[in-house]
């Protein structure tokens, strides 16, 4: 059948495209992004093709992308000690900043591990989409934000909220459906939010967040303040019309908005090569009329630097940026083991885990003398205790009362 | 301007009353802006945004791309973060382009967030057939919206209500859809110059009667009033209620009327199946079954897309003649 042949050919091409993601290639270990691969001095077939792609791209992509890519590449080659010194500005982040980003990542990791276990033990109702593996993205971006800055999140939203300052107790209470949760137990995992922290909600609709983030950015511009809004979304959502409309309007109005695409390689269970014909979502930026930047989403410093530039541009009136972070989720689309669907290999997962953002950053912190192994372990233990306390608090908390069912459907004056 | 004698009552068409409603809101609320397709430079395809750009500037009267998801998302995001947007959705049919932003985001955000988000957003949109605009520019989809917990939906039937309901909607701290009607744009009446609200959720008795209660929505109120006039000639005295608000619906006013007339007929331009009339009918029989002397009847559009051909479109839209027939049938005449 000609059609079948065509499909096979397309699949082959797709497989080639995702070669850097494939576990069979050692490239994955060496480079987080194709950019890195391309710039790397070592040779491989995959790298060559990536390099070709980059070469072709560099002509049409904005100037912003090139230095960002260079930075990532440079970092990959240099010793970890350059981390503290390097950066967009000549002054690197302080030790306090490094510690804060690490804390964010570790808090997310441990929260999600526990939440996943609770779900699989049947202690949490509904479905949880866990952020384990992608911690560097939320942490690196959020390090630049205050509570006055808005974010919209995704169905995989716990990590964004933890990084934005969400506390374990009301978060677990929300996952447990208790009235002490951030949303009084009425939103749950997929709608968890905190307006005081500037978190405009996880979102059960893929592509639901970006138009709202664009609206929040409009609000900031309208009021004339210097606050920004960040739209987190995935490679899956990048195919939703809502994302294109939001991006076009943000660029048109030069809104203080950053579109952060967490490209984890899968739209639910469908590999990126099977859901879009491009490898880099950032390619679409020029179509919107904004800079497109790719960074290593498994490297919190790379995210921190790239996000810093994009956020600074937004704050200073330079308009939006599409920042694509190449990352990976270790767990299933839902839960830890999920539904047991075979859509990726264990080898692929293990290969990505070798580039774990937290492990590598902890090594850097130790090498830089920012934290000792002992301190890191103590911190981990403290987070563990806080988690258990929060889970106890959540399970001890009351469920919403029947009268709360009809509460807050509408705003009622004086209620 | 000072005047020596009492001024003549000021008569405005529906289209200018809409304009004045928006203008009043933009004057009264500094945190309000108007955004939509062709609202600024062109003054809207219906003309009701004329002069707004000149008065308020491009910061507050904003032309958008043809991107309904984006426009509605703008309304959600901006209202949740402290603005009071007025969003213009050119045709109600375009709801299909932005139903996620309307149904899953705008209507639900407050509830999902445990009451911690407030969305004071007003959406103006244009419904109704009659202009040869065919199946995708003529629908009456208020039942879609009224089915969404968290959403308010009003249908001003005349110029006075159009202005007052836009102002009321903009002052409301909930998402409100103001469903306008394109066949009513030239319909004129006395409209006060000052700012006033027509309360959301309150129906009004347009004509008192004793023999039967007609509950009508939007432009159908005028068809019902015409029918009531014609029925006078055959000695029937029907009561006509303008529902004005679809969500929340003023059941109390309707039930009180039916306790007096013992018969009910519901009239809307939307298709009958799944239309709001079925819901109203159920509410009436739940609350006033013992008072009914006849089955509750409905006059609505047939279950077809809005046809293009003028011959068919005329047949499609409910009118006074059809109402007269149905009233007589209900009364066994």
XYZ file of C-alpha atoms in Angstrom:
748
model
C 0.000 0.000 0.000
C 1.388 3.318 -1.002
C -0.212 4.926 1.962
C 1.335 2.508 4.390
C 4.717 3.063 2.789
C 4.289 6.749 3.106
C 3.455 6.383 6.749
C 6.512 4.261 7.396
C 8.673 6.797 5.662
C 7.132 9.546 7.711
C 7.719 7.552 10.872
C 11.325 7.051 9.909
C 11.757 10.730 9.316
C 10.084 11.443 12.611
C 12.371 9.006 14.375
C 15.329 10.769 12.852
C 13.989 14.052 14.080
C 13.744 12.852 17.641
C 17.077 11.168 17.494
C 18.432 13.324 20.270
C 15.676 12.083 22.484
C 16.286 8.460 21.665
C 17.978 6.396 24.296
C 20.022 4.517 21.758
C 22.108 7.561 21.134
C 24.533 8.608 23.749
C 23.931 12.184 22.654
C 21.166 12.532 25.157
C 23.594 12.212 27.968
C 25.976 14.748 26.620
C 23.555 17.364 25.530
C 20.238 18.515 26.739
C 19.292 20.317 23.586
C 20.098 19.983 19.972
C 21.684 23.382 20.260
C 24.196 22.010 22.690
C 24.706 18.998 20.551
C 25.272 21.175 17.544
C 27.840 23.307 19.244
C 29.613 20.461 20.906
C 33.074 19.688 19.596
C 32.492 15.943 19.638
C 31.193 14.298 16.510
C 28.304 12.004 15.851
C 25.816 11.465 13.105
C 23.034 12.914 15.133
C 25.024 15.919 16.046
C 25.790 16.614 12.450
C 22.175 16.645 11.474
C 21.396 18.832 14.422
C 24.153 21.162 13.437
C 22.711 21.372 9.971
C 19.408 22.261 11.405
C 20.912 24.955 13.546
C 22.849 26.354 10.654
C 19.694 26.554 8.606
C 17.837 28.070 11.480
C 20.341 30.695 12.414
C 19.596 32.618 9.285
C 15.924 32.994 9.950
C 15.857 33.144 13.725
C 16.161 36.272 15.734
C 19.413 37.531 17.051
C 18.379 36.802 20.559
C 18.474 33.117 20.023
C 22.047 32.919 18.940
C 23.752 34.272 22.032
C 21.419 32.257 24.229
C 22.337 29.127 22.384
C 25.966 30.003 22.573
C 25.686 30.398 26.285
C 24.178 26.983 26.698
C 26.851 25.503 24.539
C 29.620 27.307 26.322
C 28.379 26.106 29.636
C 28.315 22.553 28.508
C 31.969 22.735 27.666
C 33.174 24.640 30.693
C 33.733 23.477 34.212
C 30.812 23.840 36.627
C 32.565 26.548 38.562
C 31.775 28.950 35.756
C 28.160 28.826 36.795
C 28.359 31.437 39.474
C 30.446 33.753 37.347
C 28.683 33.365 34.077
C 25.462 34.942 33.081
C 23.687 37.422 30.908
C 25.026 40.186 33.035
C 28.641 40.303 34.083
C 27.566 39.514 37.621
C 26.395 35.966 38.260
C 23.643 35.030 40.643
C 24.447 35.197 44.331
C 24.810 32.150 46.503
C 21.434 32.989 47.992
C 19.873 32.821 44.530
C 21.540 29.502 43.802
C 20.286 28.109 47.101
C 16.804 29.446 46.474
C 16.596 27.778 43.080
C 17.849 24.523 44.484
C 15.305 24.712 47.282
C 12.508 25.267 44.784
C 13.566 22.253 42.734
C 13.946 19.977 45.712
C 10.621 21.054 47.216
C 8.875 20.324 43.925
C 10.579 16.941 43.559
C 9.715 15.757 47.027
C 6.182 17.137 46.893
C 5.500 15.374 43.629
C 7.053 12.095 44.716
C 4.864 12.049 47.787
C 1.767 13.194 45.918
C 2.291 10.496 43.307
C 2.641 7.843 45.971
C -0.525 9.047 47.671
C -2.387 8.859 44.376
C -1.185 5.365 43.633
C -2.109 4.317 47.166
C -5.601 5.606 46.503
C -5.344 8.333 49.148
C -5.912 11.200 46.712
C -9.013 11.354 44.541
C -8.817 12.037 40.837
C -5.786 12.315 38.605
C -2.447 13.964 39.316
C -0.111 15.093 36.559
C 3.310 15.185 38.135
C 6.172 17.539 37.389
C 9.099 15.304 38.352
C 11.944 15.806 35.900
C 10.938 19.311 34.827
C 11.804 21.105 38.089
C 14.530 23.258 36.576
C 12.049 25.075 34.363
C 9.635 26.276 37.037
C 12.469 27.068 39.435
C 14.668 28.931 36.980
C 11.794 31.057 35.705
C 10.140 31.741 39.039
C 13.410 32.904 40.573
C 12.869 36.157 38.667
C 9.288 36.739 39.794
C 7.560 38.361 42.721
C 4.016 37.781 43.951
C 2.999 40.745 41.788
C 3.939 38.854 38.647
C 1.317 36.505 37.244
C 1.701 33.021 35.911
C -0.700 30.636 34.268
C 0.078 26.986 34.628
C -0.937 23.726 33.021
C -2.567 20.469 34.056
C 0.924 19.640 35.393
C 0.759 22.573 37.737
C 1.957 21.653 41.230
C 5.559 22.456 40.400
C 4.727 25.939 39.213
C 2.802 26.675 42.381
C 5.526 25.320 44.678
C 8.090 27.429 42.815
C 5.820 30.478 43.086
C 5.760 30.063 46.857
C 2.918 27.622 47.383
C 2.898 25.997 50.816
C 2.634 22.269 51.312
C -0.256 22.284 53.770
C -2.901 24.055 51.680
C -1.577 22.326 48.580
C -1.989 18.838 49.982
C -5.305 19.865 51.499
C -6.428 20.870 48.018
C -5.281 17.561 46.536
C -7.187 15.796 49.301
C -10.310 17.835 48.512
C -10.432 19.480 51.930
C -11.833 22.863 52.828
C -8.419 24.063 54.040
C -7.019 23.745 50.531
C -6.036 26.753 48.458
C -9.336 26.462 46.570
C -11.387 25.182 49.504
C -11.049 21.737 47.977
C -13.192 22.744 45.020
C -10.499 23.030 42.378
C -8.200 20.101 43.043
C -4.934 19.301 41.357
C -5.922 20.557 37.926
C -7.189 23.935 39.128
C -4.936 24.617 42.075
C -4.232 28.328 42.323
C -3.295 31.172 44.587
C -4.133 34.691 43.536
C -2.057 36.205 46.373
C 1.020 34.479 45.014
C 0.193 35.574 41.469
C -0.721 32.074 40.368
C -3.686 32.121 37.992
C -4.278 28.454 38.256
C -3.306 25.123 36.938
C -5.590 24.408 34.017
C -7.352 21.274 32.965
C -7.535 22.468 29.392
C -4.393 22.050 27.320
C -3.708 25.515 25.952
C -6.104 27.114 28.434
C -3.477 29.203 30.184
C -1.772 31.319 27.515
C -4.794 33.484 26.586
C -5.301 34.208 30.273
C -1.647 35.043 30.807
C -1.851 37.346 27.808
C -4.892 39.008 29.409
C -3.031 39.422 32.684
C -0.125 40.949 30.776
C -2.565 43.321 29.108
C -3.808 44.236 32.551
C -0.269 45.062 33.690
C 0.387 47.158 30.622
C -2.979 48.912 31.042
C -2.160 49.785 34.633
C 1.331 50.885 33.651
C 3.148 48.765 36.224
C 6.310 46.768 35.648
C 4.859 43.356 36.367
C 5.042 40.517 33.896
C 3.034 37.404 33.279
C 4.317 34.013 32.283
C 2.362 31.454 30.287
C 3.642 27.952 30.911
C 2.575 25.388 28.341
C 3.894 22.221 26.756
C 4.830 21.032 23.315
C 1.357 19.483 23.149
C -0.346 22.794 23.859
C 1.822 24.518 21.288
C -0.536 23.054 18.680
C -3.639 24.632 20.203
C -5.141 27.625 18.424
C -5.522 29.413 21.727
C -1.747 29.520 22.115
C -1.268 31.016 18.657
C -3.937 33.639 19.250
C -2.480 34.601 22.610
C 1.043 34.782 21.215
C -0.015 36.875 18.238
C -1.898 39.342 20.426
C 0.929 39.551 22.957
C 3.384 40.382 20.191
C 0.968 42.791 18.514
C 0.422 44.779 21.719
C 4.022 44.274 22.932
C 2.709 42.860 26.171
C 4.927 42.053 29.151
C 4.453 38.350 28.713
C 6.788 35.390 28.385
C 5.604 32.205 26.748
C 7.508 29.367 28.356
C 7.151 26.153 26.414
C 8.201 23.156 28.461
C 8.947 20.770 25.666
C 9.017 17.400 27.417
C 8.779 15.529 24.162
C 5.261 14.249 24.589
C 1.733 15.562 24.227
C 0.139 13.235 26.743
C 1.240 9.882 25.260
C 2.090 11.068 21.758
C 5.735 11.750 20.946
C 6.488 15.201 19.637
C 7.479 13.838 16.221
C 3.984 12.434 15.877
C 2.217 15.653 16.836
C 4.145 18.350 15.028
C 6.434 18.597 12.050
C 8.951 20.808 13.814
C 11.567 19.919 16.393
C 11.889 23.306 18.016
C 8.670 24.975 19.118
C 10.721 28.170 19.309
C 10.752 28.139 15.488
C 7.230 29.495 15.680
C 8.334 32.650 17.447
C 9.244 34.455 14.237
C 5.748 33.746 12.981
C 4.364 35.585 15.967
C 6.889 38.398 15.698
C 8.763 37.749 18.896
C 12.186 36.376 19.763
C 12.426 32.614 20.116
C 14.955 31.190 22.521
C 15.847 27.597 23.249
C 17.420 26.534 26.479
C 18.357 23.383 28.302
C 15.402 22.726 30.528
C 17.385 20.226 32.562
C 19.826 22.924 33.637
C 18.383 25.406 36.085
C 21.128 27.919 35.373
C 20.408 27.826 31.674
C 16.729 28.402 32.389
C 17.548 31.115 34.892
C 19.660 33.003 32.401
C 17.367 32.643 29.425
C 14.265 33.458 31.466
C 16.070 36.396 33.027
C 16.670 37.955 29.642
C 13.133 37.313 28.467
C 11.560 38.648 31.646
C 13.792 41.701 31.627
C 12.758 42.381 28.039
C 9.119 42.078 29.009
C 9.470 44.327 32.057
C 11.243 47.016 30.107
C 8.609 47.219 27.395
C 10.357 45.053 24.835
C 7.416 42.695 24.457
C 7.026 38.960 24.698
C 9.448 36.107 24.139
C 8.873 32.473 23.318
C 11.256 30.536 25.530
C 11.434 26.836 24.814
C 12.909 24.668 27.541
C 13.883 21.166 26.442
C 12.960 18.930 29.301
C 11.473 15.580 30.216
C 8.963 14.137 32.635
C 10.120 11.053 34.434
C 6.664 9.889 35.434
C 3.747 8.981 33.287
C 1.296 11.518 31.896
C -0.862 10.765 34.926
C 0.478 9.464 38.220
C 3.830 7.730 38.542
C 3.443 4.496 36.625
C 0.221 5.740 35.115
C -1.862 3.556 32.903
C 0.995 1.330 31.845
C 0.813 2.384 28.228
C 3.853 1.575 26.158
C 4.733 4.753 24.365
C 8.332 5.212 25.468
C 11.118 2.972 26.680
C 12.603 2.639 30.137
C 15.982 3.276 28.560
C 14.828 6.640 27.312
C 13.612 7.600 30.769
C 16.838 6.433 32.394
C 18.932 8.376 29.896
C 17.150 11.572 30.804
C 17.440 10.840 34.497
C 21.195 10.833 34.071
C 20.923 14.531 33.315
C 18.774 15.128 36.322
C 18.544 18.830 37.073
C 18.706 18.449 40.822
C 21.587 15.975 40.940
C 23.742 17.994 38.626
C 22.946 21.251 40.363
C 23.717 19.777 43.769
C 27.106 18.694 42.462
C 27.705 22.231 41.294
C 26.648 23.679 44.605
C 29.068 21.401 46.422
C 31.884 22.176 43.992
C 31.248 25.862 44.333
C 31.245 25.546 48.092
C 27.754 26.992 48.304
C 26.394 23.988 50.186
C 27.883 20.810 51.569
C 26.502 17.328 51.066
C 25.622 17.342 54.737
C 23.670 20.556 54.396
C 21.880 19.244 51.346
C 20.920 16.082 53.166
C 19.714 18.046 56.164
C 17.623 20.236 53.885
C 16.138 17.192 52.212
C 15.276 15.691 55.592
C 13.628 18.931 56.693
C 11.532 19.012 53.529
C 10.556 15.419 54.176
C 9.375 16.283 57.666
C 7.457 19.293 56.398
C 5.770 17.072 53.829
C 4.649 14.477 56.343
C 3.322 17.236 58.575
C 1.442 18.744 55.641
C -0.039 15.405 54.646
C -1.177 14.848 58.223
C -2.674 18.330 58.261
C -4.469 17.670 54.989
C -5.890 14.324 56.017
C -7.014 15.784 59.355
C -8.718 18.698 57.626
C -12.492 18.713 57.149
C -14.145 18.218 53.807
C -16.113 21.178 52.484
C -19.585 21.373 53.981
C -22.652 20.799 51.779
C -23.463 24.518 51.808
C -20.091 25.200 50.170
C -21.272 23.442 47.032
C -23.202 26.472 45.855
C -20.756 28.982 47.295
C -18.661 31.040 44.898
C -20.456 29.958 41.761
C -21.156 33.681 41.565
C -19.746 36.691 43.302
C -22.445 37.858 45.665
C -22.267 41.342 47.111
C -21.785 41.306 50.857
C -21.485 37.511 51.004
C -26.699 73.579 28.541
C -29.393 75.179 30.600
C -32.908 75.151 29.320
C -35.754 77.318 30.316
C -38.504 74.796 29.840
C -38.784 71.087 30.343
C -36.816 69.368 27.575
C -38.497 67.155 25.047
C -38.089 63.475 25.914
C -34.955 62.232 24.201
C -35.530 59.430 21.736
C -32.645 57.096 20.842
C -32.399 54.038 18.635
C -31.162 50.776 20.154
C -27.806 51.151 18.386
C -27.095 54.511 20.018
C -28.363 53.331 23.374
C -25.723 50.584 23.229
C -23.160 53.231 22.394
C -24.280 55.355 25.322
C -24.184 52.362 27.650
C -20.563 51.611 26.754
C -19.667 55.300 26.855
C -21.178 55.659 30.311
C -19.226 52.682 31.606
C -15.940 53.944 30.177
C -16.590 57.348 31.748
C -17.518 55.921 35.127
C -14.955 53.139 35.458
C -11.323 54.032 34.886
C -10.366 50.367 34.977
C -12.694 49.514 32.087
C -11.695 49.155 28.467
C -13.456 47.970 25.332
C -11.782 45.341 23.161
C -13.027 43.523 20.103
C -12.887 43.152 16.357
C -13.373 46.468 14.540
C -14.595 48.327 17.624
C -12.067 51.166 17.536
C -11.249 52.635 14.137
C -14.369 51.260 12.460
C -16.666 51.847 15.420
C -18.027 48.273 15.154
C -19.716 46.687 12.171
C -23.056 47.631 13.719
C -21.955 51.195 14.381
C -22.517 51.062 18.117
C -18.917 51.868 19.012
C -18.864 55.072 16.985
C -16.884 57.911 18.550
C -15.571 55.827 21.425
C -12.004 55.766 20.137
C -12.068 59.557 19.805
C -13.295 60.069 23.324
C -11.265 57.425 25.164
C -8.225 56.818 22.986
C -6.517 53.646 21.893
C -5.506 52.662 25.409
C -9.147 52.006 26.294
C -10.809 51.256 22.976
C -8.847 48.465 21.372
C -9.074 46.810 17.982
C -8.161 43.150 18.217
C -7.154 40.594 15.632
C -9.897 38.220 14.514
C -9.030 35.882 17.356
C -11.985 35.078 19.541
C -10.029 32.744 21.825
C -7.507 35.494 22.337
C -10.151 38.165 22.839
C -12.070 36.132 25.372
C -8.836 35.102 27.089
C -7.977 38.779 27.282
C -11.272 39.318 29.075
C -10.619 36.465 31.490
C -7.029 37.365 32.287
C -7.578 41.107 32.519
C -10.702 40.816 34.673
C -9.092 38.323 37.054
C -6.186 40.715 37.566
C -8.021 43.914 38.361
C -9.504 45.377 35.187
C -13.178 45.557 34.217
C -13.091 44.725 30.507
C -15.932 45.069 28.041
C -15.379 42.455 25.369
C -17.188 42.634 22.046
C -17.967 39.336 20.353
C -19.120 40.487 16.945
C -21.575 37.670 16.273
C -22.931 35.307 18.884
C -22.252 32.482 16.443
C -18.536 33.068 17.043
C -18.970 31.524 20.469
C -17.863 28.370 18.733
C -14.428 29.941 18.359
C -14.026 30.730 22.036
C -16.247 28.378 23.975
C -13.336 27.073 26.019
C -12.431 30.537 27.222
C -16.091 31.242 27.967
C -17.227 27.934 29.411
C -14.134 26.442 30.993
C -12.268 29.533 32.063
C -14.500 32.596 32.435
C -17.538 30.915 33.962
C -15.700 28.549 36.280
C -12.616 30.341 37.479
C -14.168 31.853 40.590
C -15.599 28.540 41.760
C -12.510 26.511 40.880
C -10.347 28.962 42.832
C -12.514 28.693 45.929
C -13.934 32.182 45.509
C -10.537 33.852 45.431
C -10.848 35.166 41.884
C -13.356 37.758 40.740
C -14.101 38.289 37.065
C -15.975 41.530 36.407
C -16.086 41.088 32.645
C -18.895 42.113 30.323
C -19.299 40.517 26.921
C -21.458 42.224 24.307
C -22.610 40.020 21.498
C -25.106 40.092 18.681
C -27.675 37.403 18.116
C -30.751 36.861 16.020
C -31.792 36.140 12.468
C -33.601 38.276 9.918
C -30.892 39.860 7.844
C -30.175 37.137 5.341
C -26.982 36.325 7.177
C -27.628 32.580 7.041
C -26.648 29.788 9.379
C -23.437 31.095 10.932
C -24.337 34.727 11.604
C -27.918 34.513 12.833
C -28.203 32.163 15.772
C -29.730 32.660 19.183
C -27.460 30.657 21.467
C -28.394 32.052 24.866
C -29.210 28.561 26.151
C -25.574 27.550 25.651
C -24.518 30.311 27.993
C -27.354 30.015 30.480
C -26.341 26.388 30.989
C -23.017 27.478 32.492
C -22.904 27.909 36.263
C -21.036 31.136 36.939
C -22.313 32.954 33.866
C -24.994 35.638 33.743
C -26.919 36.245 30.528
C -29.235 39.109 29.698
C -31.222 39.940 26.563
C -32.286 43.561 26.393
C -35.345 43.858 24.205
C -35.280 47.626 23.728
C -33.051 50.665 23.749
C -33.754 51.615 27.360
C -32.818 48.150 28.584
C -29.801 47.924 26.296
C -28.201 50.953 27.885
C -29.249 50.068 31.417
C -28.222 46.454 31.150
C -24.791 47.235 29.735
C -24.216 49.536 32.691
C -25.547 46.947 35.140
C -23.410 44.238 33.563
C -20.287 46.355 33.748
C -20.915 47.102 37.433
C -21.531 43.435 38.198
C -18.560 41.521 39.589
C -19.443 38.421 37.573
C -19.037 37.578 33.913
C -22.151 38.848 32.117
C -23.128 38.262 28.503
C -25.311 40.992 27.071
C -27.024 39.401 24.083
C -28.090 42.136 21.691
C -30.306 41.791 18.640
C -29.363 42.983 15.187
C -32.957 43.464 13.984
C -33.561 45.883 16.853
C -30.760 48.338 16.049
C -33.047 51.005 14.572
C -35.822 50.582 17.125
C -36.188 53.899 18.927
C -37.638 54.977 22.247
C -37.073 57.407 25.067
C -33.724 56.816 26.715
C -32.570 58.990 29.619
C -29.242 60.709 29.247
C -28.144 59.981 32.765
C -26.566 56.780 33.969
C -28.973 54.105 35.179
C -29.061 50.364 35.693
C -31.627 47.822 34.594
C -31.176 45.161 37.262
C -29.962 41.753 36.137
C -32.279 38.905 37.081
C -35.523 40.825 37.079
C -38.244 40.248 34.524
C -40.779 42.963 33.781
C -44.465 42.777 32.922
C -44.777 44.723 29.661
C -48.519 44.331 29.385
C -51.007 43.314 32.047
C -53.543 40.647 31.176
C -55.727 37.934 32.622
C -56.185 35.130 30.087
C -52.685 33.816 29.471
C -49.073 34.722 30.242
C -46.557 35.072 27.418
C -42.934 34.906 28.560
C -40.769 36.309 25.792
C -37.037 36.782 25.302
C -35.192 39.587 23.506
C -36.774 40.857 20.296
C -39.589 38.302 20.640
C -41.086 40.619 23.279
C -42.188 42.916 20.459
C -43.728 40.061 18.499
C -45.562 39.048 21.672
C -46.818 42.588 22.228
C -48.017 42.739 18.612
C -49.798 39.452 19.119
C -51.370 40.754 22.319
C -52.759 43.724 20.366
C -54.234 41.437 17.714
C -55.733 39.181 20.369
C -57.571 42.133 21.869
C -59.686 42.154 18.719
C -60.953 38.686 19.528
C -61.576 39.618 23.123
C -58.495 38.047 24.660
C -56.429 39.831 27.249
C -52.973 38.299 27.536
C -50.170 39.302 29.846
C -46.701 39.795 28.327
C -43.568 39.345 30.405
C -40.179 40.439 29.114
C -37.817 37.940 30.721
C -34.892 40.354 30.228
C -32.521 38.044 32.062
C -31.973 34.443 31.055
C -29.484 33.631 33.814
C -30.450 34.220 36.548
C -34.053 33.753 35.499
C -36.818 35.551 37.376
C -39.048 32.584 38.081
C -40.986 34.438 40.750
C -42.422 37.066 38.409
C -43.479 34.407 35.922
C -45.053 32.154 38.533
C -46.948 35.063 40.088
C -48.361 35.890 36.683
C -49.404 32.324 35.941
C -51.165 32.046 39.281
C -53.328 34.847 37.894
C -53.747 33.756 34.258
C -53.467 29.953 34.637
C -51.908 29.569 31.192
C -48.409 30.003 29.864
C -46.763 30.414 26.477
C -43.017 30.829 26.125
C -41.573 32.574 23.084
C -37.960 32.653 21.969
C -36.123 32.930 18.702
C -33.756 30.051 19.424
C -34.721 26.604 18.204
C -37.317 24.943 20.353
C -35.456 21.733 21.188
C -33.140 22.367 24.100
C -34.053 26.036 24.097
C -34.503 27.971 27.307
C -38.292 27.563 26.954
C -38.075 23.945 28.024
C -36.356 24.980 31.243
C -38.886 27.722 31.972
C -41.712 25.310 31.287
C -40.254 22.833 33.768
C -39.860 25.524 36.399
C -43.467 26.632 35.962
C -44.850 23.149 36.356
C -42.621 22.526 39.359
C -43.845 25.635 41.114
C -47.333 26.284 39.799
C -48.662 23.007 38.461
C -51.901 23.245 40.432
C -52.619 26.649 38.950
C -52.376 25.547 35.328
C -55.531 25.137 33.279
C -53.740 24.185 30.066
C -50.444 22.642 28.950
C -47.529 25.050 28.834
C -46.897 25.901 25.181
C -43.880 27.178 23.265
C -43.329 29.229 20.151
C -39.756 28.987 18.916
C -37.729 28.406 15.782
C -37.968 25.019 14.090
C -35.098 22.590 14.566
C -33.015 23.617 11.607
C -30.039 25.884 11.019
C -31.068 29.423 10.137
C -31.808 29.328 6.386
C -30.473 31.889 3.957
C -33.328 32.229 1.504
C -35.546 35.161 2.554
C -38.585 32.998 1.929
C -37.389 30.357 4.358
C -35.893 32.768 6.877
C -39.226 34.536 7.197
C -40.827 31.195 7.868
C -38.156 30.325 10.367
C -38.332 33.300 12.722
C -41.199 33.186 15.220
C -43.633 36.054 14.734
C -46.817 37.645 16.039
C -49.073 35.605 13.758
C -47.620 32.353 15.054
C -48.033 33.551 18.617
C -51.674 34.485 18.000
C -52.364 31.028 16.621
C -50.655 29.321 19.536
C -52.488 31.443 22.136
C -55.818 30.550 20.574
C -54.847 26.888 20.472
C -53.862 26.982 24.142
C -57.196 28.523 25.028
C -59.055 25.947 22.929
C -60.301 28.530 20.458
